[in-house]
Coordinates of N, CA and C and ligand atoms in Angstrom, one line a residue:
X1 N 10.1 1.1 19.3 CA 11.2 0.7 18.4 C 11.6 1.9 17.6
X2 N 13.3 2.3 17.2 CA 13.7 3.4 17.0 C 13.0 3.2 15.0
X3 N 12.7 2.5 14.8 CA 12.7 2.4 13.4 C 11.4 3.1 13.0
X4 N 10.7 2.4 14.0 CA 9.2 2.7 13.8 C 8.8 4.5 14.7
X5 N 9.1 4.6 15.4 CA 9.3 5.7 15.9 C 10.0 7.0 14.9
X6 N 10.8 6.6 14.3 CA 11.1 7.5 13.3 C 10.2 7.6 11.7
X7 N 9.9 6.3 11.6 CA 9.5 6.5 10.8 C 7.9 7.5 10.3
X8 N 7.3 7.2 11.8 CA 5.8 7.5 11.7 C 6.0 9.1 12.0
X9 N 7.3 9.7 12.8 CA 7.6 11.3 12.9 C 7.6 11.3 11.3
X10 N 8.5 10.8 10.6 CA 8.8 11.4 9.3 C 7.6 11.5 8.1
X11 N 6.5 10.4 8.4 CA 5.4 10.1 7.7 C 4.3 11.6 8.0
X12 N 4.8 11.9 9.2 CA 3.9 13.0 10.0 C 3.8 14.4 9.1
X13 N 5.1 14.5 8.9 CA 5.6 16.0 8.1 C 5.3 15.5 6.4
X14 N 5.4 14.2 6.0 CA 5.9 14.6 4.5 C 4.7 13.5 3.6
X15 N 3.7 12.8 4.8 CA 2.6 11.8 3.8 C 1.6 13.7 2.7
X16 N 1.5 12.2 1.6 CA 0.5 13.2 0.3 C -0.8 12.9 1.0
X17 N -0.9 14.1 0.5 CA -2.7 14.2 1.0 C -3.3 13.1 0.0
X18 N -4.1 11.6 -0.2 CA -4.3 11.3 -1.2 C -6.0 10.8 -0.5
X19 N -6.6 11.0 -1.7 CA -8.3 10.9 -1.4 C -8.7 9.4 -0.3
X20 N -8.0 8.2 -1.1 CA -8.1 7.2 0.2 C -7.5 7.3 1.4
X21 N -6.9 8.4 1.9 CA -5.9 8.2 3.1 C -7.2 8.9 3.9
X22 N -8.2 9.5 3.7 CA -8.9 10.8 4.2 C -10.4 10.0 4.4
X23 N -10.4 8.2 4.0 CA -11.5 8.0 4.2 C -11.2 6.6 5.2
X24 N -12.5 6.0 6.0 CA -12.3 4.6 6.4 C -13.3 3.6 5.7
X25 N -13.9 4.2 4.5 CA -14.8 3.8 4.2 C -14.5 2.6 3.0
X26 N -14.9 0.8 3.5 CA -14.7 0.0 3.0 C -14.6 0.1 1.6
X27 N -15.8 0.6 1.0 CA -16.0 0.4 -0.5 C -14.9 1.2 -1.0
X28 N -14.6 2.5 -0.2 CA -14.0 3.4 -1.7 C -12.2 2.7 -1.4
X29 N -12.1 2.2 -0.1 CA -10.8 1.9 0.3 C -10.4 0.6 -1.4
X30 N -11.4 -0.5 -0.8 CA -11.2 -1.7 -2.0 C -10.9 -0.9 -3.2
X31 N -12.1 -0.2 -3.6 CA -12.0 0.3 -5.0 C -10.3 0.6 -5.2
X32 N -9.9 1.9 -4.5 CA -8.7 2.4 -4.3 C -7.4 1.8 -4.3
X33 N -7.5 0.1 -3.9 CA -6.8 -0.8 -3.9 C -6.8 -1.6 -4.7
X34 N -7.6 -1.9 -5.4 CA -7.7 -2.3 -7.1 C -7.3 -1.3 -8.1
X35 N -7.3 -0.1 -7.8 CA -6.7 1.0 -8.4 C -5.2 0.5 -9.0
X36 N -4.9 0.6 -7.2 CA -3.5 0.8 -7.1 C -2.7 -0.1 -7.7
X37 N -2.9 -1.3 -7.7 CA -2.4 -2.5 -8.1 C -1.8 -2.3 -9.6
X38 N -0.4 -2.7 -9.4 CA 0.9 -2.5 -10.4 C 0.5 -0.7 -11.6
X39 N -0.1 0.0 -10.5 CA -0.2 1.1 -11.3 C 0.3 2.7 -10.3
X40 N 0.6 3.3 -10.8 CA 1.1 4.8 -10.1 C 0.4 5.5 -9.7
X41 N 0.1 6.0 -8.7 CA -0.4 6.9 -7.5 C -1.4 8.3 -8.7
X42 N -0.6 8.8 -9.5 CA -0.8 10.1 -10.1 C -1.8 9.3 -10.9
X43 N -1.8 8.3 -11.9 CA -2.9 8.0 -13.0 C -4.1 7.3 -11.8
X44 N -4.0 6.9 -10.8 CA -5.1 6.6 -9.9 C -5.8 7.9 -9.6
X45 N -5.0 8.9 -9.3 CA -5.6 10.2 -9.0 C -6.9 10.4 -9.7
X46 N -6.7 10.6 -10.9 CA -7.5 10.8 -12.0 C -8.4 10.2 -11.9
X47 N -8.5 8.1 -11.8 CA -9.5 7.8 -12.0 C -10.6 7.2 -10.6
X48 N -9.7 7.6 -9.9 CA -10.3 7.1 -8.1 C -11.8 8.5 -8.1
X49 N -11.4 9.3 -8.1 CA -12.8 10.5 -7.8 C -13.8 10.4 -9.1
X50 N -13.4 10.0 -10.1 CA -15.0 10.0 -11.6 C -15.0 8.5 -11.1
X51 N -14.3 7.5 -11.2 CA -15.1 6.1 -10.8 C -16.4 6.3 -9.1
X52 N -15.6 6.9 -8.5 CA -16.5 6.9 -7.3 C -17.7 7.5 -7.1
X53 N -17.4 9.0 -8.5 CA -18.6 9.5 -8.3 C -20.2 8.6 -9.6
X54 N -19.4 8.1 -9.7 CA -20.1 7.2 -10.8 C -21.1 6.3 -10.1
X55 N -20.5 5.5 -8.9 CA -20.3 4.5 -8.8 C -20.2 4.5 -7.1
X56 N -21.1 5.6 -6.2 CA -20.8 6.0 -5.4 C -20.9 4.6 -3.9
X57 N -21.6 4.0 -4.1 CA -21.9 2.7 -3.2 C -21.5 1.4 -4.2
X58 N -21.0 0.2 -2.9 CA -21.3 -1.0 -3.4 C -21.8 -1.4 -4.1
X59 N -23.3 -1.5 -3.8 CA -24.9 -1.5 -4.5 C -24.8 -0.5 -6.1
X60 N -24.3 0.5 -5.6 CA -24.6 1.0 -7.5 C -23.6 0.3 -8.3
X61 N -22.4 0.2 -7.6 CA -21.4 -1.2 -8.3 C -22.1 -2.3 -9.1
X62 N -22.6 -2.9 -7.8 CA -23.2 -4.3 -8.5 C -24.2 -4.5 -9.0
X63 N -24.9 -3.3 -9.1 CA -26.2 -3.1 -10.7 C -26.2 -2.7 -11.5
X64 N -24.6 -1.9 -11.8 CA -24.2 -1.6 -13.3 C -23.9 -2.6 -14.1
X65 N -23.7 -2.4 -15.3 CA -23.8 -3.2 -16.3 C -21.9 -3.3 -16.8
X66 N -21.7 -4.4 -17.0 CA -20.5 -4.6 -17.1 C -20.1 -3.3 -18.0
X67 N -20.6 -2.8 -19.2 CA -19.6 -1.8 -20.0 C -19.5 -0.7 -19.4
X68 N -20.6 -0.3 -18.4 CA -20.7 0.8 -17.5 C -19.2 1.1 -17.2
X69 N -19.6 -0.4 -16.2 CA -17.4 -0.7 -15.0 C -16.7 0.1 -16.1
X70 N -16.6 -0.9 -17.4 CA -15.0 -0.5 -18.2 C -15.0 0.3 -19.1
X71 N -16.1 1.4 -19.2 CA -15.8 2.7 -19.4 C -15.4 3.4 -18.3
X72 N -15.5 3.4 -17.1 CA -15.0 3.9 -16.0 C -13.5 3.6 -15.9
X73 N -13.1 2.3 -16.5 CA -11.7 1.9 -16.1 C -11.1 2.2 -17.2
X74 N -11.5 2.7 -18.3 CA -10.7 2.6 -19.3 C -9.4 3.1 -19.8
X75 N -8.6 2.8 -20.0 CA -7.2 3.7 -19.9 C -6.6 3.3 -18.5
X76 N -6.8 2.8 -17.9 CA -6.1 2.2 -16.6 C -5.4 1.3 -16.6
X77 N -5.9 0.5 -17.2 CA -4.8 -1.3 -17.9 C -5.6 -2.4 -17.3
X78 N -4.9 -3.2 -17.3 CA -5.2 -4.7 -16.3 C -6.8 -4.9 -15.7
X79 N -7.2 -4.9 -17.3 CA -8.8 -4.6 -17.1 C -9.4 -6.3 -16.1
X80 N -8.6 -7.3 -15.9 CA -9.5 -8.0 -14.8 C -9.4 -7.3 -14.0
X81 N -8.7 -6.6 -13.0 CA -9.1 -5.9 -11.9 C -10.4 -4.8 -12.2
X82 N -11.3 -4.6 -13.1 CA -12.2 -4.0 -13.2 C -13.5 -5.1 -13.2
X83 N -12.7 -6.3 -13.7 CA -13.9 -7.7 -13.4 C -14.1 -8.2 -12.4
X84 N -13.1 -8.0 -11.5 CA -13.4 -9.0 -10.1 C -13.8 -8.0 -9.6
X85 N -13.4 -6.6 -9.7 CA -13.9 -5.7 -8.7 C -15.5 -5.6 -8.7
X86 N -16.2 -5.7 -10.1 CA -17.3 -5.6 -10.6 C -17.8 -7.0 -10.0
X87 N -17.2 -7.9 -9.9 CA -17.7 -9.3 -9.7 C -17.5 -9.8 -8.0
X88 N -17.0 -8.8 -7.4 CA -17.3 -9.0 -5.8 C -18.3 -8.1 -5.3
X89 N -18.1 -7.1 -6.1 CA -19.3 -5.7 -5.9 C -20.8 -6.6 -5.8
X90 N -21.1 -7.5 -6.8 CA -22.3 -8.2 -7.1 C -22.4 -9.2 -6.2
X91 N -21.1 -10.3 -5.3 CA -21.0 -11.0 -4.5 C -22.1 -10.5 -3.2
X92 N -21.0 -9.3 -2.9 CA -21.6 -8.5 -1.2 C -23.0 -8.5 -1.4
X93 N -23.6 -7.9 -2.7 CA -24.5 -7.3 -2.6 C -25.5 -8.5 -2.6
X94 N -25.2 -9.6 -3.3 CA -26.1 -10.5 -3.4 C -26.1 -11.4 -2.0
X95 N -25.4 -11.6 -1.3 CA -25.4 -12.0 -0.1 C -25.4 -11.3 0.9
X96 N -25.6 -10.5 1.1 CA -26.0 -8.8 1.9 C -25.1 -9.2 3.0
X97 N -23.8 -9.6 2.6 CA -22.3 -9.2 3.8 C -22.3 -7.6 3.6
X98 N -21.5 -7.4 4.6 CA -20.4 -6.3 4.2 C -19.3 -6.7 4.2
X99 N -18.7 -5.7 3.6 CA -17.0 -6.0 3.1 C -16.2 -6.9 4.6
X100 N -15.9 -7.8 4.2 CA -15.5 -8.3 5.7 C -13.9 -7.3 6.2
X101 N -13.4 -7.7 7.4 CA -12.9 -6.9 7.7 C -11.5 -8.3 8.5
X102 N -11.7 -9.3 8.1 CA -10.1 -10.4 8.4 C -9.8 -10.4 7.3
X103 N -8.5 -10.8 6.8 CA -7.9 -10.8 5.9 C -8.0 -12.0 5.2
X104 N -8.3 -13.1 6.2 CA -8.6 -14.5 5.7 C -9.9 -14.3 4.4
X105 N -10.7 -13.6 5.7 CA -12.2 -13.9 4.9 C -11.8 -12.7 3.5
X106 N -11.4 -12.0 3.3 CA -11.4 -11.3 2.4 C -10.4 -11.6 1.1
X107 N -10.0 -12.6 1.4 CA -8.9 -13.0 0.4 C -9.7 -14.1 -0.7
X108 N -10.8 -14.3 0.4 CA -12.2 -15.1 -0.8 C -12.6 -14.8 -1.4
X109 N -12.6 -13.4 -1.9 CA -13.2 -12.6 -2.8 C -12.8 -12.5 -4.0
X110 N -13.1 -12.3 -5.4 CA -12.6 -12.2 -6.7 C -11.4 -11.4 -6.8
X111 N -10.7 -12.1 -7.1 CA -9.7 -10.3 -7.2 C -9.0 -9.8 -5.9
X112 N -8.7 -10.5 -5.1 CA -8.4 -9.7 -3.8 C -7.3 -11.0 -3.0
X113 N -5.8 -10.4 -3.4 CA -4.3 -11.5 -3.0 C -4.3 -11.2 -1.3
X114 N -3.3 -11.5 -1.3 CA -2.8 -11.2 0.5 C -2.5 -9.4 0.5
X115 N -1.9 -8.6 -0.2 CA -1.6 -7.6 0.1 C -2.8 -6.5 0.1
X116 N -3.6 -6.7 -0.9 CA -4.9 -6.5 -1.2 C -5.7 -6.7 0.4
X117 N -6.1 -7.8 0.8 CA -6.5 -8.1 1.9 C -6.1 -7.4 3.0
X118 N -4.8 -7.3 3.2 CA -4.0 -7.0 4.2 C -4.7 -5.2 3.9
X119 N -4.5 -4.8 3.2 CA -4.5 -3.5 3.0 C -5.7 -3.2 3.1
X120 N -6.9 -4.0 2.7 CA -8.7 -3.5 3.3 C -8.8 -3.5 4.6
X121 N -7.9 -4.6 5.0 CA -8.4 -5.0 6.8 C -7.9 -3.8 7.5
X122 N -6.3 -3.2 7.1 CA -5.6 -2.1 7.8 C -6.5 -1.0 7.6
X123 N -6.6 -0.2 6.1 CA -6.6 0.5 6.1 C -8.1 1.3 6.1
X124 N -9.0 0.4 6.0 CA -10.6 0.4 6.4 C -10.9 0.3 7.8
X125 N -10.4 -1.0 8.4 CA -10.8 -1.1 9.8 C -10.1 -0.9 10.4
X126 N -8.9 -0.6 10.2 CA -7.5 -0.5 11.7 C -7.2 -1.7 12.0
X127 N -7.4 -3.0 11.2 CA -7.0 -3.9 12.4 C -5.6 -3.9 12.1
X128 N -4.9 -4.4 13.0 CA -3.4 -4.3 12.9 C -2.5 -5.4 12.3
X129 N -2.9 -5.7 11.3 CA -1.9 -6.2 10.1 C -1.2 -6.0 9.0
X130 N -0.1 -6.7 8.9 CA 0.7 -6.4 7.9 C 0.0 -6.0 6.5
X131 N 0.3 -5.5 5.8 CA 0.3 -5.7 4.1 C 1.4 -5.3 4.0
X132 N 2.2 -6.1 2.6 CA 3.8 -5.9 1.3 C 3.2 -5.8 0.6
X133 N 3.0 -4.6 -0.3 CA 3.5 -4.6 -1.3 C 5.0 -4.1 -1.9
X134 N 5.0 -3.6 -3.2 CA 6.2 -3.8 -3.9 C 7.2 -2.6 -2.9
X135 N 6.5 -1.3 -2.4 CA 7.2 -0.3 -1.7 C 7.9 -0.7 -0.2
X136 N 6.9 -1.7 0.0 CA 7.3 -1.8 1.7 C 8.4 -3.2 1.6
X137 N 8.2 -4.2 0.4 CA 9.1 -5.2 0.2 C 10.4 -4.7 0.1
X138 N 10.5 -4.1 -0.5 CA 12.1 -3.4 -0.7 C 12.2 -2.2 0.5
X139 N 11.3 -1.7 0.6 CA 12.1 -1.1 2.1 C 12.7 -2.0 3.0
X140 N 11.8 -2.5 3.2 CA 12.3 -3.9 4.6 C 13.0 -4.9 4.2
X141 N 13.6 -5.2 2.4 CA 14.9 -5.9 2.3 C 16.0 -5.6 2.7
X142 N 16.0 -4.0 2.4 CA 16.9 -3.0 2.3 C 17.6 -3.1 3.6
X143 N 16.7 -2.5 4.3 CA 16.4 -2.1 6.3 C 17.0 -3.4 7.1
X144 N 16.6 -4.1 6.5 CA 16.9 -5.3 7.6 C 17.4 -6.3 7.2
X145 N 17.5 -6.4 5.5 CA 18.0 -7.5 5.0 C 17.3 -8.8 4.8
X146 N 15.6 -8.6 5.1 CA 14.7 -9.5 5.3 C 14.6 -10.6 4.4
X147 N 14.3 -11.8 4.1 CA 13.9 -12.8 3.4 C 12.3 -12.7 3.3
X148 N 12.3 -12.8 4.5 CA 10.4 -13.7 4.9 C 9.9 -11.6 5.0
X149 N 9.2 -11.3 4.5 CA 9.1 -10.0 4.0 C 7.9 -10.1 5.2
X150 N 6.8 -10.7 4.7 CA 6.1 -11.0 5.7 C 6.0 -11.4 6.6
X151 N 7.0 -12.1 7.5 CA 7.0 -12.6 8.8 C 7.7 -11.2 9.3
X152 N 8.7 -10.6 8.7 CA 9.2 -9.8 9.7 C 7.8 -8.5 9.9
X153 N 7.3 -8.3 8.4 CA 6.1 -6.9 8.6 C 4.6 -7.5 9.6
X154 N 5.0 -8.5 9.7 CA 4.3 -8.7 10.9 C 4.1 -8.2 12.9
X155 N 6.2 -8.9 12.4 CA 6.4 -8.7 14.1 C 6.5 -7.2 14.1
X156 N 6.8 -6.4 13.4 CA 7.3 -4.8 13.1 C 5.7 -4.4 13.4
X157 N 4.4 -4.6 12.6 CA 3.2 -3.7 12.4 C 3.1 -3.4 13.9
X158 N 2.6 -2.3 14.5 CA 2.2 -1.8 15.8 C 0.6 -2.6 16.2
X159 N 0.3 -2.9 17.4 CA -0.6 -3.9 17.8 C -1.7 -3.2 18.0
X160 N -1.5 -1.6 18.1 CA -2.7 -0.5 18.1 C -3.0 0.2 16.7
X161 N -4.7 -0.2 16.0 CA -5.1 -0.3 15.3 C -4.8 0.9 14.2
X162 N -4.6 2.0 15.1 CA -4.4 3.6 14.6 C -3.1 3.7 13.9
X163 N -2.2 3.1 15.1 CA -1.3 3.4 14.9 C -0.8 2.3 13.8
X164 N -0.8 1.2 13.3 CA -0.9 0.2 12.6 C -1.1 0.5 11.6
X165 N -2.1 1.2 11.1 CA -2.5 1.7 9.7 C -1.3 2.9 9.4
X166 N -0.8 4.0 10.5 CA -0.1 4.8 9.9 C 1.5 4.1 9.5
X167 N 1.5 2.9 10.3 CA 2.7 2.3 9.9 C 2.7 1.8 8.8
X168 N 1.5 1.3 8.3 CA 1.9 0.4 7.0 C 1.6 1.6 5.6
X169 N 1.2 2.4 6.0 CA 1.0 4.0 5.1 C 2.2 4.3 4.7
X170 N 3.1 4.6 6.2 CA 4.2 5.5 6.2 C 5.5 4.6 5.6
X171 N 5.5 3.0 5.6 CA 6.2 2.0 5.1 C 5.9 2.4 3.6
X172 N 4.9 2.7 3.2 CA 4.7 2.8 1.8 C 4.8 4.0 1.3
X173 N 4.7 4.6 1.6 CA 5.2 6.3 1.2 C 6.6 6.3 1.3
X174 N 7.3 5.7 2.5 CA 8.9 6.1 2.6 C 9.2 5.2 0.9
X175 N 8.9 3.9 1.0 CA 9.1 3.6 -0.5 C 9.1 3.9 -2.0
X176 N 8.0 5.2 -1.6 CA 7.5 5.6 -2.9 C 8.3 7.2 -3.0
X177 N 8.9 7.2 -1.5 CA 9.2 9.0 -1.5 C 10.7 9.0 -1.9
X178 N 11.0 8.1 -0.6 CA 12.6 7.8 -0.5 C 13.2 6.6 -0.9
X179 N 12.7 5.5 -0.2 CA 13.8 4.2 -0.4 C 13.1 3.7 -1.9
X180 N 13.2 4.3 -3.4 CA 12.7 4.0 -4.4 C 13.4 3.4 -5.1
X181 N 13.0 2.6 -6.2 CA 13.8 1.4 -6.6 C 14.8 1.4 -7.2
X182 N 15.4 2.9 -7.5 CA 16.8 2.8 -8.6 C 16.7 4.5 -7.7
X183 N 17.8 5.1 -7.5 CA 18.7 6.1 -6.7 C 17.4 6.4 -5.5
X184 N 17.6 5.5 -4.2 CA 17.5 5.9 -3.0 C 17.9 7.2 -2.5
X185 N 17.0 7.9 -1.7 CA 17.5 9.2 -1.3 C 17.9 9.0 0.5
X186 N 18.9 8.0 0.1 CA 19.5 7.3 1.7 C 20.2 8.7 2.7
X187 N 20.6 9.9 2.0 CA 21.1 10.8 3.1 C 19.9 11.5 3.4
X188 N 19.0 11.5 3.0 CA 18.0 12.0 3.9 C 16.6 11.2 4.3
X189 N 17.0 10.1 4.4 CA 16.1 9.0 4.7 C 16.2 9.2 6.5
X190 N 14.7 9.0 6.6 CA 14.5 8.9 8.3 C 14.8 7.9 9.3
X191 N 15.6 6.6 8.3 CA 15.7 5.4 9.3 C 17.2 5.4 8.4
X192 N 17.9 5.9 8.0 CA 19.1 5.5 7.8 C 20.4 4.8 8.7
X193 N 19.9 5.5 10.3 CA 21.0 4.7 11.1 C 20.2 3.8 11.3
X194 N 19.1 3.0 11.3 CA 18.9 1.4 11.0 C 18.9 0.8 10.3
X195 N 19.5 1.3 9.2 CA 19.0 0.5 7.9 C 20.4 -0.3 7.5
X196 N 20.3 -1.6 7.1 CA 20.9 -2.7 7.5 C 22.2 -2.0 5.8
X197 N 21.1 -2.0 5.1 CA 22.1 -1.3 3.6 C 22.9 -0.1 3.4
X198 N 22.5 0.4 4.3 CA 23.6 1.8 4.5 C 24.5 1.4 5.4
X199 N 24.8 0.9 6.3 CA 25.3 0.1 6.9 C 26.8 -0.7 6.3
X200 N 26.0 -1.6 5.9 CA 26.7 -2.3 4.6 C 27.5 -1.8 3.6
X201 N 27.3 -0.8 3.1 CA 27.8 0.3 2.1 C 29.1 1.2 2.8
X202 N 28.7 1.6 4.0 CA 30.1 2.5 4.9 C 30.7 1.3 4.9
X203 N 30.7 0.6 5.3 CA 31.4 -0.7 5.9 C 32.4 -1.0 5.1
X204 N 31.9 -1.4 3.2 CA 32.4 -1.7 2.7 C 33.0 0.0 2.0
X205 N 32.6 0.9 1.8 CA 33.3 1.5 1.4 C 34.7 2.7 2.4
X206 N 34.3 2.2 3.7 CA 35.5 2.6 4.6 C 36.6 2.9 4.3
X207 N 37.3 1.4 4.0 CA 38.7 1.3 4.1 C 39.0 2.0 2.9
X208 N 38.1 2.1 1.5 CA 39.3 2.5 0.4 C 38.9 3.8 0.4
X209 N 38.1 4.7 1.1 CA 37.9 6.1 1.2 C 39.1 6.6 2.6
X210 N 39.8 5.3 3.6 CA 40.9 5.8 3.7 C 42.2 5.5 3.3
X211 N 42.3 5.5 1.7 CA 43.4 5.4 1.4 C 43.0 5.7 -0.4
X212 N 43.2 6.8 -0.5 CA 42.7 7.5 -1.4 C 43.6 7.1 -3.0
X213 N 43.4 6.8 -4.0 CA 44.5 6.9 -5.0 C 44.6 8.5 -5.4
Ligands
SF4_301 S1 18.6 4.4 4.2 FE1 18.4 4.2 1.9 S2 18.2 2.0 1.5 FE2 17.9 2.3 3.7 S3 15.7 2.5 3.9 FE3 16.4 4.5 3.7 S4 16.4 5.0 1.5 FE4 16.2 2.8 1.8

């Protein structure tokens, strides 16, 4: 598909080097994804490598002491994501699973929605499912004019595991790089000839750009 095809060249040249992209490793992925949740890439920066080195396994997770966690989190915000995260850490460990790797089973966990899930299962194990969050929602409103955000990031995700993960990466980077939520940088966007809103936009702005006042 021309959409997907462009998009994963464009992800090629211009994804951030960011410390989760560089691992497959369950624990620090979750952590990373409780990071990320309704917070900005740059203040995660900061607290993704001192939380990890704190806190380097599951297991050292779930035998710290709760003030441990939220000195590690502090200054972050939305301190229940430092409780469930602390409170599934103690789950795994007490039941000696490992982080499961369906989205179903992992949505049973404290703290952990569909996008969350979607995004352990992708971006830990490769399996080839969707995750929306807020970057790839509005890309793919935009793009295609979607309603069911997730039915369409479904039929769209690539069926190979590799490739799968760099889609739903590259879906969220083009969000965060280009298609951003107030001035889109649509003339140099890599899917602009499919994108349903530029489209839309010539269309309507055609006729009175030929007939100038
Ligand atoms: S062309 Fe513009 S609106 Fe469409 S996906 Fe790209 S940045 Fe977003």
């Amino acid at each position: 598909m021309s959409f997907t095809r462009k998009l994963l060249a464009w992800y090629k040249r211009n994804a951030r080097v960011l410390p989760w992209r560089q691992t497959r490793n369950p624990y620090a992925i979750l952590v990373s994804e409780f990071m990320l949740q309704q917070t900005q890439v740059s203040r995660v920066l900061e607290y993704f490598p001192r939380f990890m080195a704190r806190f380097p396994t599951i297991a050292s997770l779930a035998g710290a002491r709760p003030k441990a966690v939220m000195e590690q989190w502090d200054g972050l915000g939305y301190y229940a994501r430092a409780r469930n995260l602390h409170k599934l850490a103690k789950h795994v460990a007490e039941t000696g699973d490992r982080i499961p790797d369906d989205p179903e089973d992992l949505r049973t966990l404290p703290g952990v929605g569909r996008y969350t899930a979607g995004a352990v299962a992708c971006f830990a194990y490769e399996k080839p499912v969707p995750t929306v969050d807020t970057n790839v929602r509005r890309v793919l409103q935009r793009a295609f004019g979607s309603k069911d955000v997730w039915e369409l990031a479904e039929q769209l995700v690539p069926k190979q595991g590799e490739r799968a993960w760099r889609f739903n990466q590259a879906l969220m980077e083009l969000g965060a790089l280009v298609c951003t939520a107030r001035k889109p940088k649509c003339p140099e966007c890599p899917v602009r000839s499919d994108c349903l809103a530029v489209r839309k936009v010539v269309r309507i702005r055609s006729p009175r750009s030929a007939h100038p006042r």
